[in-house]
Tab-separated table of C-alpha atoms and ligand atoms in Angstrom:
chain	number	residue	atom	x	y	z
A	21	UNK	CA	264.428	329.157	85.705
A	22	UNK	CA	266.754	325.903	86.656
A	23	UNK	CA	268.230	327.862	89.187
A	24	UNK	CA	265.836	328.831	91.521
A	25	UNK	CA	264.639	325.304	91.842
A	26	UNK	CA	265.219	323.394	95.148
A	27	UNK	CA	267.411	320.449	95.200
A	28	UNK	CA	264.553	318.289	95.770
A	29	UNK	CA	262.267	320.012	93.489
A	30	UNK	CA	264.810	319.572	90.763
A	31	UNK	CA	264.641	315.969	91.345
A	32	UNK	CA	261.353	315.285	91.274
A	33	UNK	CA	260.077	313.408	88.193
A	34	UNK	CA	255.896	315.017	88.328
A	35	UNK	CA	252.924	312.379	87.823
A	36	UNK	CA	251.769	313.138	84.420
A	37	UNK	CA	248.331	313.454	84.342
A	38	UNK	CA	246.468	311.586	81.177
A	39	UNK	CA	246.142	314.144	78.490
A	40	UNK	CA	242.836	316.166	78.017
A	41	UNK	CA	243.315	317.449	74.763
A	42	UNK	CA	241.054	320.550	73.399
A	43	UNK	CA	241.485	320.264	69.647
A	44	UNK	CA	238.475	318.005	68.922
A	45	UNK	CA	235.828	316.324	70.734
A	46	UNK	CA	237.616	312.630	71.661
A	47	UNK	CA	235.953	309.671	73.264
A	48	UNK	CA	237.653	309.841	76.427
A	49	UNK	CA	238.767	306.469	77.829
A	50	UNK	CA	242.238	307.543	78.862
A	51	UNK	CA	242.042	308.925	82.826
A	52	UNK	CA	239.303	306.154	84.084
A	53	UNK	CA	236.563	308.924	84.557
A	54	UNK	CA	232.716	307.758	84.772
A	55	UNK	CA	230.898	308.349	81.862
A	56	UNK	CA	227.463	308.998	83.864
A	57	UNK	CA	226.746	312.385	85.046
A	58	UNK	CA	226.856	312.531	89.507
A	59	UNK	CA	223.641	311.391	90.952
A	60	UNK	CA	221.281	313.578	90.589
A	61	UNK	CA	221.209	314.377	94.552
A	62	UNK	CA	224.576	316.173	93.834
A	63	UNK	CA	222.793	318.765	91.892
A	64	UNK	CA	219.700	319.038	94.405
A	65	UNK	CA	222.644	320.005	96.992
A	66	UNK	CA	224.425	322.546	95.157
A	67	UNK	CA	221.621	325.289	95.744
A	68	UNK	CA	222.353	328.606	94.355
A	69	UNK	CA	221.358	329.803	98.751
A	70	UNK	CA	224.902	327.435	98.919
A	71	UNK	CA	226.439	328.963	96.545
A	72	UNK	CA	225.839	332.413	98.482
A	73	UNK	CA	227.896	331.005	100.884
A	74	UNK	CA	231.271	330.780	99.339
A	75	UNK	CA	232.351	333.623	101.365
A	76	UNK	CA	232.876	331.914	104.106
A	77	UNK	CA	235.845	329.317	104.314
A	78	UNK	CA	234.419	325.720	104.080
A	79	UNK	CA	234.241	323.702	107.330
A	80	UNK	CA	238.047	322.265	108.178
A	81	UNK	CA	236.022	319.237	109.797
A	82	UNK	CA	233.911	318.364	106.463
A	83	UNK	CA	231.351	316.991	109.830
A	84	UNK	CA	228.612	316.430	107.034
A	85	UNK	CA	230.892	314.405	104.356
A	86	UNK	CA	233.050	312.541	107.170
A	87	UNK	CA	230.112	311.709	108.706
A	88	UNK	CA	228.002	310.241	105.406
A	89	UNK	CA	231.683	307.924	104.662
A	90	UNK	CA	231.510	306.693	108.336
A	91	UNK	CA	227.630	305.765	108.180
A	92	UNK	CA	228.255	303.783	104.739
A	93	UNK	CA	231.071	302.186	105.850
A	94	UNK	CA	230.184	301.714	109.919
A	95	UNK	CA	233.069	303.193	110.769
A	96	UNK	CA	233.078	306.202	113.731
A	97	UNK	CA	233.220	309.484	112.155
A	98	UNK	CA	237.326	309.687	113.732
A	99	UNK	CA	237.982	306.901	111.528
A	100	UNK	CA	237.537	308.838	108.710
A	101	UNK	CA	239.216	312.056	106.709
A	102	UNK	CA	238.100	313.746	103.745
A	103	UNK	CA	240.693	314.883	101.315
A	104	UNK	CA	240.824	317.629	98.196
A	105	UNK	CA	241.007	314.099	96.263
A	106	UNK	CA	242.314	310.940	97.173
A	107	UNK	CA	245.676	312.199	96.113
A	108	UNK	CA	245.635	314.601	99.100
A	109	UNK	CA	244.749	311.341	101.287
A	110	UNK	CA	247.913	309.919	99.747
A	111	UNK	CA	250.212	312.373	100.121
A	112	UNK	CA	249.349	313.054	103.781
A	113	UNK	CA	249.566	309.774	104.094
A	114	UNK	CA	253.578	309.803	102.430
A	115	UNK	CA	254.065	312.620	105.249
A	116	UNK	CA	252.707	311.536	107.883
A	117	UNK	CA	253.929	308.193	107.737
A	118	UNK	CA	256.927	307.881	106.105
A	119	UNK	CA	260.510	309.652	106.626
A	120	UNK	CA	263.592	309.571	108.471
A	121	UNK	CA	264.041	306.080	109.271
A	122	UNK	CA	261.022	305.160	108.019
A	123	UNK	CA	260.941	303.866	103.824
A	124	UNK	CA	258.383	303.031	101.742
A	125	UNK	CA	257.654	299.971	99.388
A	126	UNK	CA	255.245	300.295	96.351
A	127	UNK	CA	255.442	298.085	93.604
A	128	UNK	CA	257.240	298.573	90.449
A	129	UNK	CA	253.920	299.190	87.849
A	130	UNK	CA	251.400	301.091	89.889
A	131	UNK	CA	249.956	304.425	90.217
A	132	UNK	CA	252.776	306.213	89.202
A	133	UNK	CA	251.769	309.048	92.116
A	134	UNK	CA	253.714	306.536	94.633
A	135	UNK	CA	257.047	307.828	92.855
A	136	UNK	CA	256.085	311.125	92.647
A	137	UNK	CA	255.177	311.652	96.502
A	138	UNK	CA	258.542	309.421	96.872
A	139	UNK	CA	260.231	312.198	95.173
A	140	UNK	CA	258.856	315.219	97.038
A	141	UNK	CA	259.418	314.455	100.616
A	142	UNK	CA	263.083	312.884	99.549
A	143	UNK	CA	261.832	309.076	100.896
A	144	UNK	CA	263.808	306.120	100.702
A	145	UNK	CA	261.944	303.890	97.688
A	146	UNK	CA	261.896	299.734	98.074
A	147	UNK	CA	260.230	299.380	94.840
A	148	UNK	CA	258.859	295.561	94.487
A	149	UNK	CA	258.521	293.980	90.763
A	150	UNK	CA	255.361	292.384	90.637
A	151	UNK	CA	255.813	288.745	89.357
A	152	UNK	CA	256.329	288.003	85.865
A	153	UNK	CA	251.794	287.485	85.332
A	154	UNK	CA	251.693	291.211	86.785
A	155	UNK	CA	250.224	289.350	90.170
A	156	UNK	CA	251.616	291.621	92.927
A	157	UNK	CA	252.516	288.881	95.440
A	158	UNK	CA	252.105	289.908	99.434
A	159	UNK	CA	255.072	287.699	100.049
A	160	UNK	CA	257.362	290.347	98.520
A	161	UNK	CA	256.627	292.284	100.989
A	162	UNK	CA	256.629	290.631	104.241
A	163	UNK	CA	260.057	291.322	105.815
A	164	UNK	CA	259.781	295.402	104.692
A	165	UNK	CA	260.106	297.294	107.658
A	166	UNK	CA	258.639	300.603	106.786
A	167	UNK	CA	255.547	302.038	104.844
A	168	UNK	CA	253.874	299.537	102.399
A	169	UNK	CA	251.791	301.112	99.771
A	170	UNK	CA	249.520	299.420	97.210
A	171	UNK	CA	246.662	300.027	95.145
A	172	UNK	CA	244.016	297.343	95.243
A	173	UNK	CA	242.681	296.690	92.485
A	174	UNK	CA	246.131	297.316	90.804
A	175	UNK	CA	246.546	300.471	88.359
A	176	UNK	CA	247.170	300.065	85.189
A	177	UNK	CA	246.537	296.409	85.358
A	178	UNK	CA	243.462	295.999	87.125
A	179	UNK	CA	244.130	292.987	88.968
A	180	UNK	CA	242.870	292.433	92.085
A	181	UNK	CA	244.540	290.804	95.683
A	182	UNK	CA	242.047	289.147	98.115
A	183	UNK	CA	241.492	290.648	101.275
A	184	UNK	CA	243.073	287.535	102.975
A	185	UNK	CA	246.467	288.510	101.602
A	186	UNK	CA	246.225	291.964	103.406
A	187	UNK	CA	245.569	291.014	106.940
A	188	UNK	CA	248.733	288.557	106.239
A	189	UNK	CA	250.351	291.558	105.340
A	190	UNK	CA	249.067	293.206	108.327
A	191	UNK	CA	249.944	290.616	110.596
A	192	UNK	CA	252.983	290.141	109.704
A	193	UNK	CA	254.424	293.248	110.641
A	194	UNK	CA	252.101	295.345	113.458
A	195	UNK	CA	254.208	297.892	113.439
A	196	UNK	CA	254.603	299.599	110.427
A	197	UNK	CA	251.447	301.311	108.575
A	198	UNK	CA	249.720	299.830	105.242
A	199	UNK	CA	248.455	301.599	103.170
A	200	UNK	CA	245.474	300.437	100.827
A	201	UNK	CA	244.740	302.318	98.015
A	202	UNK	CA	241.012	301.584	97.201
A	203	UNK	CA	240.008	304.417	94.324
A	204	UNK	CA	238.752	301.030	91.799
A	205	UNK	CA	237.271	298.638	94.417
A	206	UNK	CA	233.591	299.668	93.443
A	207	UNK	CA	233.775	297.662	90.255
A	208	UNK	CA	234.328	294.121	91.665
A	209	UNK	CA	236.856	294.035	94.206
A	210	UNK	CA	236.790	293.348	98.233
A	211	UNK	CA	237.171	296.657	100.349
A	212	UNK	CA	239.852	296.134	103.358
A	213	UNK	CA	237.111	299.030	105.385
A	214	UNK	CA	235.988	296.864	107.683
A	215	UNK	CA	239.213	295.510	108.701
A	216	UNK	CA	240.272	298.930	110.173
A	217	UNK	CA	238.237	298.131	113.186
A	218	UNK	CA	240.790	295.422	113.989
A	219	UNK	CA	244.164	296.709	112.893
A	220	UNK	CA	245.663	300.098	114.134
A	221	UNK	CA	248.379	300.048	111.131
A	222	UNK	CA	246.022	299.813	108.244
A	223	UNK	CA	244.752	302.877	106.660
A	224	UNK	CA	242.534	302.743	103.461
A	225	UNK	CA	241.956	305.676	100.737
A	226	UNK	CA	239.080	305.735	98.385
A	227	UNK	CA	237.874	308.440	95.989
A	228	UNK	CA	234.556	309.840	94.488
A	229	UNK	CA	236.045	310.244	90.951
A	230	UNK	CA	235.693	307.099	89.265
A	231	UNK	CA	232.424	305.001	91.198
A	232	UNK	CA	230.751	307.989	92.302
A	233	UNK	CA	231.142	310.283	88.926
A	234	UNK	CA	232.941	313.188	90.873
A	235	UNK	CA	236.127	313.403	89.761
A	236	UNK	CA	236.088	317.451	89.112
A	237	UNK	CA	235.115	317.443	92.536
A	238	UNK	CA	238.224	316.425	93.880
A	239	UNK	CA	237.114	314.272	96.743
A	240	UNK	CA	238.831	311.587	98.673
A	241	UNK	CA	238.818	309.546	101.876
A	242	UNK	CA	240.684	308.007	104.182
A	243	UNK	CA	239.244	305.406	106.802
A	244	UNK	CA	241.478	303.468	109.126
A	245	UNK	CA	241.977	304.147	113.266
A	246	UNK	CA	241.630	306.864	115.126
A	247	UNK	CA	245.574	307.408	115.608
A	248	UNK	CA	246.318	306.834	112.206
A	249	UNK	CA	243.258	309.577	111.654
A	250	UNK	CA	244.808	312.125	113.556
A	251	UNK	CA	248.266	311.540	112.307
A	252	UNK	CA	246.638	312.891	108.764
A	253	UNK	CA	245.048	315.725	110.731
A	254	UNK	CA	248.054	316.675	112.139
A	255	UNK	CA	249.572	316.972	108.256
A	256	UNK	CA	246.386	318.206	107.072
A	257	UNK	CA	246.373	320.795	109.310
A	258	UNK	CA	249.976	321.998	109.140
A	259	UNK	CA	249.270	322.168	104.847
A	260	UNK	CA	245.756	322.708	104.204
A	261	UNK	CA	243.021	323.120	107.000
A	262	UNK	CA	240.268	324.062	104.529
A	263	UNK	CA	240.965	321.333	102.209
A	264	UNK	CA	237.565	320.119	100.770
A	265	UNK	CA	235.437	323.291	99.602
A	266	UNK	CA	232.189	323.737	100.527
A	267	UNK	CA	230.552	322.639	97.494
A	268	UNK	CA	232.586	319.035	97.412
A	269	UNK	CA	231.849	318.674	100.866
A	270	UNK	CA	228.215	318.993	100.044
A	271	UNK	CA	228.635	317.276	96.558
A	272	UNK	CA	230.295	314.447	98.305
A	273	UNK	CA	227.997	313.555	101.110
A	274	UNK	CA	224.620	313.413	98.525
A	275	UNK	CA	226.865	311.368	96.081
A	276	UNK	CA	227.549	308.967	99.242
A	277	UNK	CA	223.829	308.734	100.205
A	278	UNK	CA	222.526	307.605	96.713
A	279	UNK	CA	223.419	303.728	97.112
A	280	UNK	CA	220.805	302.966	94.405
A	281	UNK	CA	222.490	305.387	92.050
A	282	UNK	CA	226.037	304.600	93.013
A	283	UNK	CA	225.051	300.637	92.274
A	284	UNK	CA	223.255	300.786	88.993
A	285	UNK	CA	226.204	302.712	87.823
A	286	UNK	CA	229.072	300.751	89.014
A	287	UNK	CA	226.973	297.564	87.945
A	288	UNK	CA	226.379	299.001	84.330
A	289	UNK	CA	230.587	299.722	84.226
A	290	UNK	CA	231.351	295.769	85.300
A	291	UNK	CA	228.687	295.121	82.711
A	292	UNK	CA	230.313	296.967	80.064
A	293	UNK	CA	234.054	295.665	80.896
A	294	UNK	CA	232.691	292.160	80.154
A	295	UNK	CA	231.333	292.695	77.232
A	296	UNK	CA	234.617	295.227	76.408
A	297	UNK	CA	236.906	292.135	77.086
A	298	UNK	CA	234.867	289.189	74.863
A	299	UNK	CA	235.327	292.209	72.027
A	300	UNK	CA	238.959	292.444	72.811
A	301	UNK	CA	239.828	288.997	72.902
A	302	UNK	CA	237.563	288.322	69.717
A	303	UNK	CA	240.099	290.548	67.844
A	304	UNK	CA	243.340	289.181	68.914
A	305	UNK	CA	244.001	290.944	72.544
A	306	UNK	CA	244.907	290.048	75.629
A	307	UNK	CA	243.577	291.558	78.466
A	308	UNK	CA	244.236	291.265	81.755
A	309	UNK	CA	241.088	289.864	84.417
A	310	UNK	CA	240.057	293.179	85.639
A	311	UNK	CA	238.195	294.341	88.593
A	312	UNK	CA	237.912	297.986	88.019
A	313	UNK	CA	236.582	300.429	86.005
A	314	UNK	CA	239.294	299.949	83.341
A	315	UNK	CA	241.090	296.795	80.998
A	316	UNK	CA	244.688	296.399	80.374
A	317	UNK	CA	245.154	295.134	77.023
A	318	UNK	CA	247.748	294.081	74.294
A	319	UNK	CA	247.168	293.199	70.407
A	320	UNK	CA	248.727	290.218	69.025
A	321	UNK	CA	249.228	292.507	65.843
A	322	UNK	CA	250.184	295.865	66.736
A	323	UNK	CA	252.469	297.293	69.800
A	324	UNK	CA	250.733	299.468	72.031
A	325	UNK	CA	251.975	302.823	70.284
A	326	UNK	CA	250.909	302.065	67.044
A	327	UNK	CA	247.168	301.335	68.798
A	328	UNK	CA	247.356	304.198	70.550
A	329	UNK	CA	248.150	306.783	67.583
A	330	UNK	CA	245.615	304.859	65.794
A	331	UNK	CA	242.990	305.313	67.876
A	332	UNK	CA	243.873	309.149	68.602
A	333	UNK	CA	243.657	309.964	64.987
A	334	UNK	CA	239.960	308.388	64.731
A	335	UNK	CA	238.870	310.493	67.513
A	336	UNK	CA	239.008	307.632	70.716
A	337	UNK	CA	241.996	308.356	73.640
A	338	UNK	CA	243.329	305.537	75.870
A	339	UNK	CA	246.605	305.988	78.555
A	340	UNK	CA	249.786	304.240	76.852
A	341	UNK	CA	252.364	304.184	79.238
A	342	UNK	CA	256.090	304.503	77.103
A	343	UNK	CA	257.656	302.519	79.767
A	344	UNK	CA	259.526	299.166	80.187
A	345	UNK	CA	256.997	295.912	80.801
A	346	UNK	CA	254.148	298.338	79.672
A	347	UNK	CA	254.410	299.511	76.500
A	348	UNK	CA	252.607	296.933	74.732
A	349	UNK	CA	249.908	297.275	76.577
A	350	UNK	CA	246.729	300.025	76.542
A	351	UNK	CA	245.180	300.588	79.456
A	352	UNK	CA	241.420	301.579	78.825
A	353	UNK	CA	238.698	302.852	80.585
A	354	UNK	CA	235.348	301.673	80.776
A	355	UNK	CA	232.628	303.604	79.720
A	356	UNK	CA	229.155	303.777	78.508
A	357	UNK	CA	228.002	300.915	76.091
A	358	UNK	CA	227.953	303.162	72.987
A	359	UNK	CA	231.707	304.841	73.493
A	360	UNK	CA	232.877	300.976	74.243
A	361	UNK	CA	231.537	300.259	70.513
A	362	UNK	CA	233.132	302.832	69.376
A	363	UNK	CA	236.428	301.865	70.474
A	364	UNK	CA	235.723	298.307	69.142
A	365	UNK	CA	234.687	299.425	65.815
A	366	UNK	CA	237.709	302.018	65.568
A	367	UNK	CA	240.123	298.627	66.425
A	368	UNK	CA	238.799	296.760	63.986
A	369	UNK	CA	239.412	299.611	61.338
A	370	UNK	CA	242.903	299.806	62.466
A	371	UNK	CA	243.088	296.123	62.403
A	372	UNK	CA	242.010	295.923	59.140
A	373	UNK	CA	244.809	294.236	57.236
A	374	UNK	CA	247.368	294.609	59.368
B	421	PLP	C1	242.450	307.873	90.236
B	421	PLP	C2	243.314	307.307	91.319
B	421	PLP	C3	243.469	307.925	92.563
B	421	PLP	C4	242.959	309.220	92.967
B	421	PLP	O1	242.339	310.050	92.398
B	421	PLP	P1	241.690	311.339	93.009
B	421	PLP	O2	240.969	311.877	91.843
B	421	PLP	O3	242.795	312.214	93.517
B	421	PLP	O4	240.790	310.916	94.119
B	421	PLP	C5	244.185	307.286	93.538
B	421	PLP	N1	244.756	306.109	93.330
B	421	PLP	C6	244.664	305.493	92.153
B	421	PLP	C7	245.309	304.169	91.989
B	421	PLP	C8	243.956	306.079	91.117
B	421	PLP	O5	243.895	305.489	89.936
């Protein structure tokens, strides 16, 4: 097959996906999912009259989703863009705004996706160590002339930048494009949205899978100023004009209008990581101060693979990244108080005269 691969294909090193294995029923804290069903409004919305309607292509605009993210966030609705995921957001993003003459900066331990877009399109890659605390310092990235990514709150650490650090960012350098990477500021962390009003070079992605409980609806956003909005459409449109099918674009503008839902849920997950870290820490980790719907954690006992293929074989899955600085550590995803228990007992088991 090797040899009808393109030279850039060849080259590319995929994102690997966390694994969803089928052999037994796991409790699943490895790919940062919600553990609550969507709101309930989802399901009012997908009626079977819409499902009728599949035969005809799903509206390239997404009006109705584009227009519930721009009312939440009061934003106009050509600040916004819907996306099959935030990972489509992303990637239109890597085309759109990054290329000849024009490289991109992401820090060394993020979402590995950075790389992997990186890849693709052939970029030019400034990748930035964070500091030695995993503290991803603005600083570092101050004098970079082209397109800055980062995720805020951090993946797989969790850790959060203020707000203040961004528009120092953003002033710093007006004319190249930064790019915010939102999809875990639900659970505690500051959203740069509001700041797209007043800068023309930041653009900000969120997703519905991990605060809104939509991830197998594939649902993104991206909300920044109108020329930065049609850049994306003009990528969009040259890739994918009918990118968000009808039943996300439904799915995603009820999940938007429940506030009440989307808040008891996202409070119940920043309840659960608290009580998830005291646990840790109790038994000899150390975890990282998260603000998202995950922890990053190391044992003072047992490196991060031996937790890992412990905790597979008693039926819980977290992500254990085999790579240097992080393969001590376990990143875990918060879910419901009972699965959280679960994982604590299953530690201490594993712990258990070690
Ligand atoms: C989960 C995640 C995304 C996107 O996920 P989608 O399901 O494609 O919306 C984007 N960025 C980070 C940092 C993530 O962890």
């Amino acid at each position: 097959m090797r040899e009808f691969l393109s030279k850039e294909a060849a080259a590319l090193s995929p994102y690997t996906p966390g694994e969803q294995p089928l052999d037994r029923q796991y409790v699943k804290l490895n790919t940062n999912e919600s553990p609550f069903p969507p709101s309930p409004n989802v399901l009012a919305a997908l009626t079977e009259d819409e499902f009728r309607k599949l035969n005809l292509y799903s509206d390239p605009t997404c009006r109705g989703l584009v227009n519930a993210v721009a009312a939440r966030y009061g934003v106009a609705p050509e600040s916004v863009i819907a996306g099959n995921g935030s990972d489509e957001i992303l990637a239109f993003a890597f085309r759109a705004f990054c290329g000849t003459g024009i490289g991109v900066a992401y820090a060394d331990i993020t979402y590995s996706f950075y790389q992997a877009q990186t890849a693709l399109f052939g970029l030019d890659a400034t990748v930035v160590p964070l500091r030695g605390d995993f503290s991803l310092c603005v600083d570092d990235y101050m004098n970079f002339p082209g397109t800055v990514f980062l995720a805020n709150p951090n993946a797989p650490t969790g850790m959060a930048i203020p707000v203040s650090d961004i528009t120092r960012l953003l002033d710093a350098n007006p004319d190249r494009v930064v790019v915010v990477d939102e999809a875990y500021v639900d659970f505690g962390g500051e959203t740069c949205a509001p700041l797209t009003a007043r800068y023309n070079n930041l653009l900000v992605v969120q997703t519905f899978s991990k605060s809104r409980s939509l991830a197998g609806g594939r649902i993104g956003f991206g909300i920044g100023a109108a020329g930065l909005i049609a850049a994306l459409n003009r990528v969009k449109y040259s890739f994918n004009p009918y990118n968000v099918n009808r039943l996300s674009l439904l799915a995603g503008a009820a999940a938007m209008e429940d506030e009440d839902y989307f808040r008891s849920c996202t409070k119940v997950i920043q309840e659960n990581r608290a009580w998830t870290t005291d646990a840790l820490r109790n038994i000899g980790f150390t975890v990282l101060p998260s603000k998202a719907n995950f922890v990053f954690a190391k044992s003072d006992r047992l490196s991060g693979g031996e937790v890992y293929r412990g905790l597979k074989a008693r039926g819980v899955l977290v992500r254990w990244f085999d790579a240097p600085r992080l393969r001590d550590w376990l990143r875990i995803s918060i879910g419901s108080r009972e699965q959280m228990q679960i994982l604590v007992d299953r530690l201490g088991e594993l712990l258990e005269g070690v």
